[in-house]
Amino acid sequence: MNAEEKPVPVVSVIVPNYNYARFLGERMESIFNQTFTDYEIILLDDASTDDSVRMLREYAGHPAVSCLCVNETNSGNPFVQWRKGIEMARGKYIWIAESDDSADSRFLERSVMLLERHEEAVLSFSASVLVDENTNPYTDTDADHWHRRKIGSGTYFLYDGNEFNMHCQLWDNYIYNASGAVFRNSASLMKIIDRAVRYRYSGDWFFWTCIANMGNVIILNERLNLFRRHSVCVTNIGRKDAAYLKEEAEYITMMFSLYDISPYRRLMRIGSLLRKIRRSGFDAGIRKCLSEHIASLFGVNVDVVYALYYLNRQLAKVLPVIPIEKWDYRHPTVSNVSPI
């Protein structure tokens, strides 16, 4: 029976892989062990040079696997693989299960339940445990801002998507782990992913923001994924390439065009980017070029903007109502915290 003859699944699980053979066993078992089982699995390999292809060919025999696609040459961009998987996805919902992560067995059950409960929601995102390549958890991070916002586990927020973008996504990519997201399949996705593939490091940031722009967003306050941060993950590689800061600048211009953001908050957002540039490990010449790029792009005096931003940070220490990335993550207005 080919993929076209199989019943249409509720969820399409896309597993993009490149040289992660050492993590594939854990990832695939975490999918097979999901308590929600109405899914298809789409396996993708981007011309791996390790043992990945052999392993994936073995997994391709599993009845839940609808296809295996192996590239002959590397695409050079992880979001090209996302696009390929989305093109093949038949499910009502899509889960991009990155091959170096893994999931709690209840992840799909929880995510699908909330998306079914809230038909206006286009995306559900659950928290993750951040681990290194040896699965040792990091202890010095609060990626979900639970402590700062006094959020309890086992609850969820339902955000208006535009409010979510303006108060969370504007400052940083709140959907920090693609493996923690399940989103609705729709005709609009190809247009969105076509934009995301223009970027090597920030494509996911553009992708999630454009999806949120189409409806409501569910934030599930349960750590139902293991998010592996290691030396060769795209996020860490990007921090060594100044292009990721230019991509962030393009992201900011998109947000300024989408939303009516006050002039003051715009300056603070530009200042936040300037702070990243000044604190980056790049040499003085690269930092100067980046600052000049920001000055030209936004028509600002970068020294003045940074001085205002720094002053704002100092004032925010005593007046947390002042808008700054660290305190701007607001509770949603659509609903209060709700139990699962």
mmCIF file of C-alpha atoms in Angstrom:
data_model
loop_
_atom_site.group_PDB
_atom_site.id
_atom_site.type_symbol
_atom_site.label_atom_id
_atom_site.label_comp_id
_atom_site.label_asym_id
_atom_site.label_seq_id
_atom_site.Cartn_x
_atom_site.Cartn_y
_atom_site.Cartn_z
ATOM 1 C CA MET A 1 0.000 0.000 0.000
ATOM 2 C CA ASN A 2 1.570 3.355 -0.991
ATOM 3 C CA ALA A 3 1.238 6.617 0.936
ATOM 4 C CA GLU A 4 -1.664 7.815 -1.249
ATOM 5 C CA GLU A 5 -3.728 4.723 -0.420
ATOM 6 C CA LYS A 6 -3.279 4.985 3.322
ATOM 7 C CA PRO A 7 -5.920 6.733 5.448
ATOM 8 C CA VAL A 8 -5.206 10.408 6.012
ATOM 9 C CA PRO A 9 -3.534 10.741 9.455
ATOM 10 C CA VAL A 10 -4.336 13.370 12.047
ATOM 11 C CA VAL A 11 -0.649 14.294 12.439
ATOM 12 C CA SER A 12 2.235 14.280 9.982
ATOM 13 C CA VAL A 13 5.527 13.834 11.839
ATOM 14 C CA ILE A 14 8.473 15.202 9.852
ATOM 15 C CA VAL A 15 11.901 13.934 10.954
ATOM 16 C CA PRO A 16 14.658 15.951 9.215
ATOM 17 C CA ASN A 17 18.114 14.524 9.797
ATOM 18 C CA TYR A 18 21.719 15.368 9.012
ATOM 19 C CA ASN A 19 24.530 13.377 10.648
ATOM 20 C CA TYR A 20 22.605 12.635 13.848
ATOM 21 C CA ALA A 21 22.845 8.851 13.765
ATOM 22 C CA ARG A 22 23.918 8.867 17.420
ATOM 23 C CA PHE A 23 20.578 10.405 18.419
ATOM 24 C CA LEU A 24 18.242 8.741 15.911
ATOM 25 C CA GLY A 25 17.416 5.702 18.030
ATOM 26 C CA GLU A 26 16.227 7.814 20.951
ATOM 27 C CA ARG A 27 14.302 10.168 18.642
ATOM 28 C CA MET A 28 12.491 7.419 16.738
ATOM 29 C CA GLU A 29 11.584 5.477 19.868
ATOM 30 C CA SER A 30 10.134 8.641 21.386
ATOM 31 C CA ILE A 31 7.852 8.920 18.338
ATOM 32 C CA PHE A 32 6.865 5.247 18.257
ATOM 33 C CA ASN A 33 6.048 5.413 21.993
ATOM 34 C CA GLN A 34 3.581 8.323 21.697
ATOM 35 C CA THR A 35 0.245 7.657 23.379
ATOM 36 C CA PHE A 36 -1.436 9.414 20.423
ATOM 37 C CA THR A 37 -0.899 7.084 17.470
ATOM 38 C CA ASP A 38 -2.869 8.495 14.513
ATOM 39 C CA TYR A 39 0.162 9.803 12.645
ATOM 40 C CA GLU A 40 2.375 9.278 9.634
ATOM 41 C CA ILE A 41 6.157 9.671 9.755
ATOM 42 C CA ILE A 42 8.084 11.397 6.976
ATOM 43 C CA LEU A 43 11.819 10.632 7.168
ATOM 44 C CA LEU A 44 14.223 13.057 5.503
ATOM 45 C CA ASP A 45 18.006 12.893 5.270
ATOM 46 C CA ASP A 46 20.145 15.751 3.975
ATOM 47 C CA ALA A 47 23.043 13.693 2.567
ATOM 48 C CA SER A 48 24.439 12.465 5.891
ATOM 49 C CA THR A 49 27.963 11.081 5.976
ATOM 50 C CA ASP A 50 27.535 9.013 9.153
ATOM 51 C CA ASP A 51 25.394 5.897 9.694
ATOM 52 C CA SER A 52 22.111 7.813 9.470
ATOM 53 C CA VAL A 53 20.919 6.537 6.079
ATOM 54 C CA ARG A 54 21.326 2.888 7.031
ATOM 55 C CA MET A 55 19.368 3.463 10.229
ATOM 56 C CA LEU A 56 16.642 5.428 8.479
ATOM 57 C CA ARG A 57 16.211 2.678 5.873
ATOM 58 C CA GLU A 58 15.578 0.254 8.702
ATOM 59 C CA TYR A 59 13.024 2.589 10.280
ATOM 60 C CA ALA A 60 11.367 3.043 6.877
ATOM 61 C CA GLY A 61 9.892 -0.432 7.269
ATOM 62 C CA HIS A 62 7.757 0.655 10.215
ATOM 63 C CA PRO A 63 4.042 0.781 9.257
ATOM 64 C CA ALA A 64 3.727 4.389 10.437
ATOM 65 C CA VAL A 65 6.440 5.597 8.039
ATOM 66 C CA SER A 66 4.888 6.942 4.838
ATOM 67 C CA CYS A 67 8.139 7.794 3.044
ATOM 68 C CA LEU A 68 11.904 8.150 3.255
ATOM 69 C CA CYS A 69 13.636 10.788 1.151
ATOM 70 C CA VAL A 70 17.460 10.907 1.054
ATOM 71 C CA ASN A 71 19.205 13.848 -0.618
ATOM 72 C CA GLU A 72 22.182 13.125 -2.850
ATOM 73 C CA THR A 73 23.764 16.477 -1.939
ATOM 74 C CA ASN A 74 23.392 18.565 1.207
ATOM 75 C CA SER A 75 20.913 21.442 0.921
ATOM 76 C CA GLY A 76 22.944 23.724 3.183
ATOM 77 C CA ASN A 77 19.792 24.980 4.888
ATOM 78 C CA PRO A 78 17.653 23.075 7.421
ATOM 79 C CA PHE A 79 14.508 24.946 6.367
ATOM 80 C CA VAL A 80 14.741 23.505 2.854
ATOM 81 C CA GLN A 81 14.116 20.136 4.511
ATOM 82 C CA TRP A 82 11.211 21.582 6.469
ATOM 83 C CA ARG A 83 9.674 22.724 3.166
ATOM 84 C CA LYS A 84 10.104 19.308 1.613
ATOM 85 C CA GLY A 85 8.414 17.635 4.563
ATOM 86 C CA ILE A 86 5.549 20.150 4.625
ATOM 87 C CA GLU A 87 4.946 19.550 0.918
ATOM 88 C CA MET A 88 4.524 15.828 1.627
ATOM 89 C CA ALA A 89 2.499 16.169 4.842
ATOM 90 C CA ARG A 90 -1.109 14.913 4.639
ATOM 91 C CA GLY A 91 -2.125 15.345 8.267
ATOM 92 C CA LYS A 92 -4.385 17.937 9.818
ATOM 93 C CA TYR A 93 -1.467 18.878 12.072
ATOM 94 C CA ILE A 94 2.301 18.856 11.554
ATOM 95 C CA TRP A 95 5.071 18.097 14.023
ATOM 96 C CA ILE A 96 8.679 18.753 12.967
ATOM 97 C CA ALA A 97 10.500 16.299 15.220
ATOM 98 C CA GLU A 98 14.165 17.272 14.918
ATOM 99 C CA SER A 99 16.336 14.176 14.887
ATOM 100 C CA ASP A 100 18.621 15.221 17.765
ATOM 101 C CA ASP A 101 15.736 15.793 20.205
ATOM 102 C CA SER A 102 13.236 13.452 21.856
ATOM 103 C CA ALA A 103 9.778 13.699 23.386
ATOM 104 C CA ASP A 104 7.710 12.596 26.341
ATOM 105 C CA SER A 105 5.200 9.921 25.324
ATOM 106 C CA ARG A 106 2.300 12.314 26.083
ATOM 107 C CA PHE A 107 3.538 15.137 23.850
ATOM 108 C CA LEU A 108 1.278 14.555 20.839
ATOM 109 C CA GLU A 109 -1.712 13.625 22.978
ATOM 110 C CA ARG A 110 -1.496 16.880 24.933
ATOM 111 C CA SER A 111 -0.794 19.046 21.888
ATOM 112 C CA VAL A 112 -3.538 17.607 19.676
ATOM 113 C CA MET A 113 -6.068 17.736 22.524
ATOM 114 C CA LEU A 114 -5.523 21.481 22.986
ATOM 115 C CA LEU A 115 -5.586 22.233 19.257
ATOM 116 C CA GLU A 116 -8.849 20.319 18.950
ATOM 117 C CA ARG A 117 -10.240 22.192 21.966
ATOM 118 C CA HIS A 118 -9.326 25.578 20.454
ATOM 119 C CA GLU A 119 -10.124 25.530 16.753
ATOM 120 C CA GLU A 120 -8.975 29.134 16.378
ATOM 121 C CA ALA A 121 -5.446 28.148 17.494
ATOM 122 C CA VAL A 122 -2.888 27.577 14.740
ATOM 123 C CA LEU A 123 0.013 26.474 16.919
ATOM 124 C CA SER A 124 0.659 24.666 20.196
ATOM 125 C CA PHE A 125 4.068 24.832 21.848
ATOM 126 C CA SER A 126 5.211 22.937 24.914
ATOM 127 C CA ALA A 127 8.192 23.646 27.124
ATOM 128 C CA SER A 128 11.371 21.562 26.980
ATOM 129 C CA VAL A 129 14.168 20.319 29.181
ATOM 130 C CA LEU A 130 17.404 21.706 27.734
ATOM 131 C CA VAL A 131 20.183 19.109 27.645
ATOM 132 C CA ASP A 132 23.681 18.791 26.222
ATOM 133 C CA GLU A 133 24.836 16.154 23.731
ATOM 134 C CA ASN A 134 25.231 13.671 26.600
ATOM 135 C CA THR A 135 21.655 14.348 27.805
ATOM 136 C CA ASN A 136 22.847 16.203 30.887
ATOM 137 C CA PRO A 137 20.284 18.919 31.721
ATOM 138 C CA TYR A 138 21.311 22.557 31.844
ATOM 139 C CA THR A 139 20.541 24.137 35.209
ATOM 140 C CA ASP A 140 21.256 27.809 34.536
ATOM 141 C CA THR A 141 18.486 28.671 32.088
ATOM 142 C CA ASP A 142 14.848 29.718 32.224
ATOM 143 C CA ALA A 143 14.003 29.545 28.531
ATOM 144 C CA ASP A 144 10.269 29.577 29.274
ATOM 145 C CA HIS A 145 10.436 32.441 31.790
ATOM 146 C CA TRP A 146 8.417 30.394 34.292
ATOM 147 C CA HIS A 147 10.236 31.644 37.366
ATOM 148 C CA ARG A 148 10.075 35.284 36.313
ATOM 149 C CA ARG A 149 6.371 35.059 35.441
ATOM 150 C CA LYS A 150 5.397 32.768 38.345
ATOM 151 C CA ILE A 151 3.935 30.136 36.005
ATOM 152 C CA GLY A 152 3.024 26.699 37.306
ATOM 153 C CA SER A 153 3.508 23.477 35.349
ATOM 154 C CA GLY A 154 0.416 21.663 34.080
ATOM 155 C CA THR A 155 -1.348 24.786 32.803
ATOM 156 C CA TYR A 156 -1.573 26.522 29.462
ATOM 157 C CA PHE A 157 -2.032 29.981 27.967
ATOM 158 C CA LEU A 158 -4.173 30.809 24.959
ATOM 159 C CA TYR A 159 -2.705 33.874 23.289
ATOM 160 C CA ASP A 160 -4.060 36.069 20.580
ATOM 161 C CA GLY A 161 -1.418 35.406 17.929
ATOM 162 C CA ASN A 162 -0.727 39.065 17.245
ATOM 163 C CA GLU A 163 -0.322 39.840 20.937
ATOM 164 C CA PHE A 164 2.009 36.861 21.228
ATOM 165 C CA ASN A 165 4.113 38.227 18.375
ATOM 166 C CA MET A 166 4.267 41.785 19.720
ATOM 167 C CA HIS A 167 5.170 40.873 23.291
ATOM 168 C CA CYS A 168 7.123 37.635 22.912
ATOM 169 C CA GLN A 169 8.361 37.080 19.359
ATOM 170 C CA LEU A 170 9.361 40.711 18.871
ATOM 171 C CA TRP A 171 12.221 40.333 21.336
ATOM 172 C CA ASP A 172 13.326 36.765 20.714
ATOM 173 C CA ASN A 173 12.174 33.497 19.189
ATOM 174 C CA TYR A 174 9.912 32.249 21.982
ATOM 175 C CA ILE A 175 9.353 29.012 20.020
ATOM 176 C CA TYR A 176 12.941 28.121 20.802
ATOM 177 C CA ASN A 177 12.588 24.404 20.068
ATOM 178 C CA ALA A 178 10.900 23.384 16.804
ATOM 179 C CA SER A 179 10.385 19.894 18.229
ATOM 180 C CA GLY A 180 8.082 21.369 20.872
ATOM 181 C CA ALA A 181 5.590 22.754 18.342
ATOM 182 C CA VAL A 182 2.580 21.215 16.609
ATOM 183 C CA PHE A 183 0.833 23.412 14.049
ATOM 184 C CA ARG A 184 -2.130 23.274 11.711
ATOM 185 C CA ASN A 185 -1.588 22.231 8.131
ATOM 186 C CA SER A 186 -2.963 24.779 5.682
ATOM 187 C CA ALA A 187 -2.578 26.093 2.156
ATOM 188 C CA SER A 188 -0.792 29.157 3.570
ATOM 189 C CA LEU A 189 2.137 27.148 4.920
ATOM 190 C CA MET A 190 4.001 26.918 1.619
ATOM 191 C CA LYS A 191 4.054 30.691 1.250
ATOM 192 C CA ILE A 192 5.325 30.994 4.817
ATOM 193 C CA ILE A 193 8.037 28.338 4.477
ATOM 194 C CA ASP A 194 9.117 29.834 1.139
ATOM 195 C CA ARG A 195 9.955 33.001 3.069
ATOM 196 C CA ALA A 196 11.679 31.087 5.879
ATOM 197 C CA VAL A 197 14.104 29.288 3.536
ATOM 198 C CA ARG A 198 15.676 32.632 2.634
ATOM 199 C CA TYR A 199 17.395 32.540 6.022
ATOM 200 C CA ARG A 200 20.086 30.147 7.215
ATOM 201 C CA TYR A 201 19.778 30.757 10.959
ATOM 202 C CA SER A 202 16.508 32.612 11.625
ATOM 203 C CA GLY A 203 14.101 30.833 9.296
ATOM 204 C CA ASP A 204 12.254 29.266 12.214
ATOM 205 C CA TRP A 205 11.780 32.686 13.861
ATOM 206 C CA PHE A 206 10.137 34.030 10.689
ATOM 207 C CA PHE A 207 8.139 30.790 10.293
ATOM 208 C CA TRP A 208 6.567 30.726 13.763
ATOM 209 C CA THR A 209 5.826 34.454 13.716
ATOM 210 C CA CYS A 210 4.026 34.257 10.370
ATOM 211 C CA ILE A 211 2.003 31.258 11.557
ATOM 212 C CA ALA A 212 1.029 33.067 14.784
ATOM 213 C CA ASN A 213 -0.117 35.996 12.658
ATOM 214 C CA MET A 214 -2.919 33.729 11.311
ATOM 215 C CA GLY A 215 -4.629 32.791 14.600
ATOM 216 C CA ASN A 216 -4.220 32.054 18.282
ATOM 217 C CA VAL A 217 -1.235 30.391 19.965
ATOM 218 C CA ILE A 218 -1.279 27.833 22.773
ATOM 219 C CA ILE A 219 1.635 27.762 25.200
ATOM 220 C CA LEU A 220 1.591 24.488 27.128
ATOM 221 C CA ASN A 221 3.384 24.827 30.462
ATOM 222 C CA GLU A 222 4.688 21.276 30.611
ATOM 223 C CA ARG A 223 8.207 20.135 29.766
ATOM 224 C CA LEU A 224 7.352 17.442 27.230
ATOM 225 C CA ASN A 225 10.531 17.500 25.138
ATOM 226 C CA LEU A 226 14.274 17.115 25.455
ATOM 227 C CA PHE A 227 15.936 19.912 23.493
ATOM 228 C CA ARG A 228 19.543 19.096 22.760
ATOM 229 C CA ARG A 229 21.911 22.079 22.599
ATOM 230 C CA HIS A 230 25.333 20.960 21.410
ATOM 231 C CA SER A 231 28.331 22.293 19.526
ATOM 232 C CA VAL A 232 27.104 21.431 16.015
ATOM 233 C CA CYS A 233 23.461 22.463 16.327
ATOM 234 C CA VAL A 234 22.388 25.262 13.952
ATOM 235 C CA THR A 235 21.783 27.709 16.823
ATOM 236 C CA ASN A 236 25.333 27.442 18.145
ATOM 237 C CA ILE A 237 26.899 27.483 14.683
ATOM 238 C CA GLY A 238 24.927 30.617 13.874
ATOM 239 C CA ARG A 239 26.392 32.472 16.848
ATOM 240 C CA LYS A 240 29.775 32.275 15.086
ATOM 241 C CA ASP A 241 28.464 33.873 11.878
ATOM 242 C CA ALA A 242 27.650 37.587 11.747
ATOM 243 C CA ALA A 243 24.924 36.768 9.215
ATOM 244 C CA TYR A 244 22.607 35.736 12.041
ATOM 245 C CA LEU A 245 22.615 39.326 13.345
ATOM 246 C CA LYS A 246 21.765 40.663 9.881
ATOM 247 C CA GLU A 247 18.925 38.140 9.721
ATOM 248 C CA GLU A 248 17.644 39.416 13.053
ATOM 249 C CA ALA A 249 17.698 42.947 11.659
ATOM 250 C CA GLU A 250 15.552 41.785 8.733
ATOM 251 C CA TYR A 251 13.201 40.111 11.180
ATOM 252 C CA ILE A 252 12.803 43.382 13.084
ATOM 253 C CA THR A 253 11.955 45.253 9.875
ATOM 254 C CA MET A 254 9.256 42.652 9.172
ATOM 255 C CA MET A 255 7.769 43.112 12.652
ATOM 256 C CA PHE A 256 7.808 46.910 12.302
ATOM 257 C CA SER A 257 5.900 46.553 9.025
ATOM 258 C CA LEU A 258 3.359 44.098 10.461
ATOM 259 C CA TYR A 259 2.508 45.839 13.725
ATOM 260 C CA ASP A 260 1.863 49.314 15.094
ATOM 261 C CA ILE A 261 4.735 49.358 17.576
ATOM 262 C CA SER A 262 5.363 52.624 19.401
ATOM 263 C CA PRO A 263 8.459 54.651 18.432
ATOM 264 C CA TYR A 264 9.887 54.150 21.927
ATOM 265 C CA ARG A 265 9.540 50.359 21.838
ATOM 266 C CA ARG A 266 11.022 50.347 18.332
ATOM 267 C CA LEU A 267 14.103 52.131 19.621
ATOM 268 C CA MET A 268 14.366 49.686 22.520
ATOM 269 C CA ARG A 269 14.169 46.755 20.111
ATOM 270 C CA ILE A 270 16.903 48.215 17.923
ATOM 271 C CA GLY A 271 18.938 48.869 21.068
ATOM 272 C CA SER A 272 18.555 45.230 22.058
ATOM 273 C CA LEU A 273 20.093 44.188 18.741
ATOM 274 C CA LEU A 274 22.905 46.701 19.150
ATOM 275 C CA ARG A 275 23.627 45.195 22.550
ATOM 276 C CA LYS A 276 24.005 41.761 20.921
ATOM 277 C CA ILE A 277 26.394 43.230 18.368
ATOM 278 C CA ARG A 278 28.519 44.948 21.039
ATOM 279 C CA ARG A 279 28.621 41.834 23.200
ATOM 280 C CA SER A 280 29.356 39.464 20.299
ATOM 281 C CA GLY A 281 32.758 37.846 19.918
ATOM 282 C CA PHE A 282 33.337 39.335 16.484
ATOM 283 C CA ASP A 283 36.286 41.626 15.872
ATOM 284 C CA ALA A 284 35.936 45.403 15.965
ATOM 285 C CA GLY A 285 35.731 45.703 12.174
ATOM 286 C CA ILE A 286 32.780 43.325 11.895
ATOM 287 C CA ARG A 287 30.982 44.990 14.810
ATOM 288 C CA LYS A 288 31.489 48.386 13.154
ATOM 289 C CA CYS A 289 30.073 47.099 9.841
ATOM 290 C CA LEU A 290 27.070 45.609 11.614
ATOM 291 C CA SER A 291 26.394 48.832 13.508
ATOM 292 C CA GLU A 292 26.610 50.841 10.277
ATOM 293 C CA HIS A 293 24.186 48.389 8.678
ATOM 294 C CA ILE A 294 21.710 48.960 11.528
ATOM 295 C CA ALA A 295 22.117 52.738 11.282
ATOM 296 C CA SER A 296 21.387 52.638 7.546
ATOM 297 C CA LEU A 297 18.527 50.150 7.778
ATOM 298 C CA PHE A 298 16.598 51.978 10.505
ATOM 299 C CA GLY A 299 17.831 55.535 9.961
ATOM 300 C CA VAL A 300 19.088 55.957 13.525
ATOM 301 C CA ASN A 301 22.159 57.163 15.387
ATOM 302 C CA VAL A 302 23.317 53.895 16.949
ATOM 303 C CA ASP A 303 25.236 55.547 19.789
ATOM 304 C CA VAL A 304 22.181 57.531 20.871
ATOM 305 C CA VAL A 305 19.880 54.509 20.560
ATOM 306 C CA TYR A 306 22.216 52.337 22.580
ATOM 307 C CA ALA A 307 22.546 55.008 25.298
ATOM 308 C CA LEU A 308 18.742 55.214 25.562
ATOM 309 C CA TYR A 309 18.508 51.441 25.635
ATOM 310 C CA TYR A 310 21.102 51.176 28.400
ATOM 311 C CA LEU A 311 19.308 53.859 30.435
ATOM 312 C CA ASN A 312 16.028 51.989 29.915
ATOM 313 C CA ARG A 313 17.580 48.788 31.284
ATOM 314 C CA GLN A 314 18.739 50.582 34.413
ATOM 315 C CA LEU A 315 15.308 52.143 34.991
ATOM 316 C CA ALA A 316 13.619 48.781 34.387
ATOM 317 C CA LYS A 317 15.434 47.355 37.399
ATOM 318 C CA VAL A 318 13.276 49.515 39.642
ATOM 319 C CA LEU A 319 10.270 49.967 37.332
ATOM 320 C CA PRO A 320 9.500 46.584 35.721
ATOM 321 C CA VAL A 321 6.579 48.081 33.784
ATOM 322 C CA ILE A 322 9.099 49.731 31.454
ATOM 323 C CA PRO A 323 9.165 47.749 28.164
ATOM 324 C CA ILE A 324 12.297 45.695 27.720
ATOM 325 C CA GLU A 325 12.767 42.156 26.479
ATOM 326 C CA LYS A 326 13.315 40.699 29.936
ATOM 327 C CA TRP A 327 9.949 41.871 31.272
ATOM 328 C CA ASP A 328 7.781 42.286 28.191
ATOM 329 C CA TYR A 329 6.434 38.701 28.120
ATOM 330 C CA ARG A 330 2.833 39.436 29.079
ATOM 331 C CA HIS A 331 0.112 37.056 30.121
ATOM 332 C CA PRO A 332 -2.448 36.657 27.327
ATOM 333 C CA THR A 333 -5.692 38.577 27.224
ATOM 334 C CA VAL A 334 -7.657 35.804 25.471
ATOM 335 C CA SER A 335 -7.830 33.770 28.654
ATOM 336 C CA ASN A 336 -6.140 33.415 31.981
ATOM 337 C CA VAL A 337 -4.031 30.440 32.936
ATOM 338 C CA SER A 338 -6.138 27.335 32.345
ATOM 339 C CA PRO A 339 -5.706 23.799 33.667
ATOM 340 C CA ILE A 340 -5.117 20.992 31.202
#
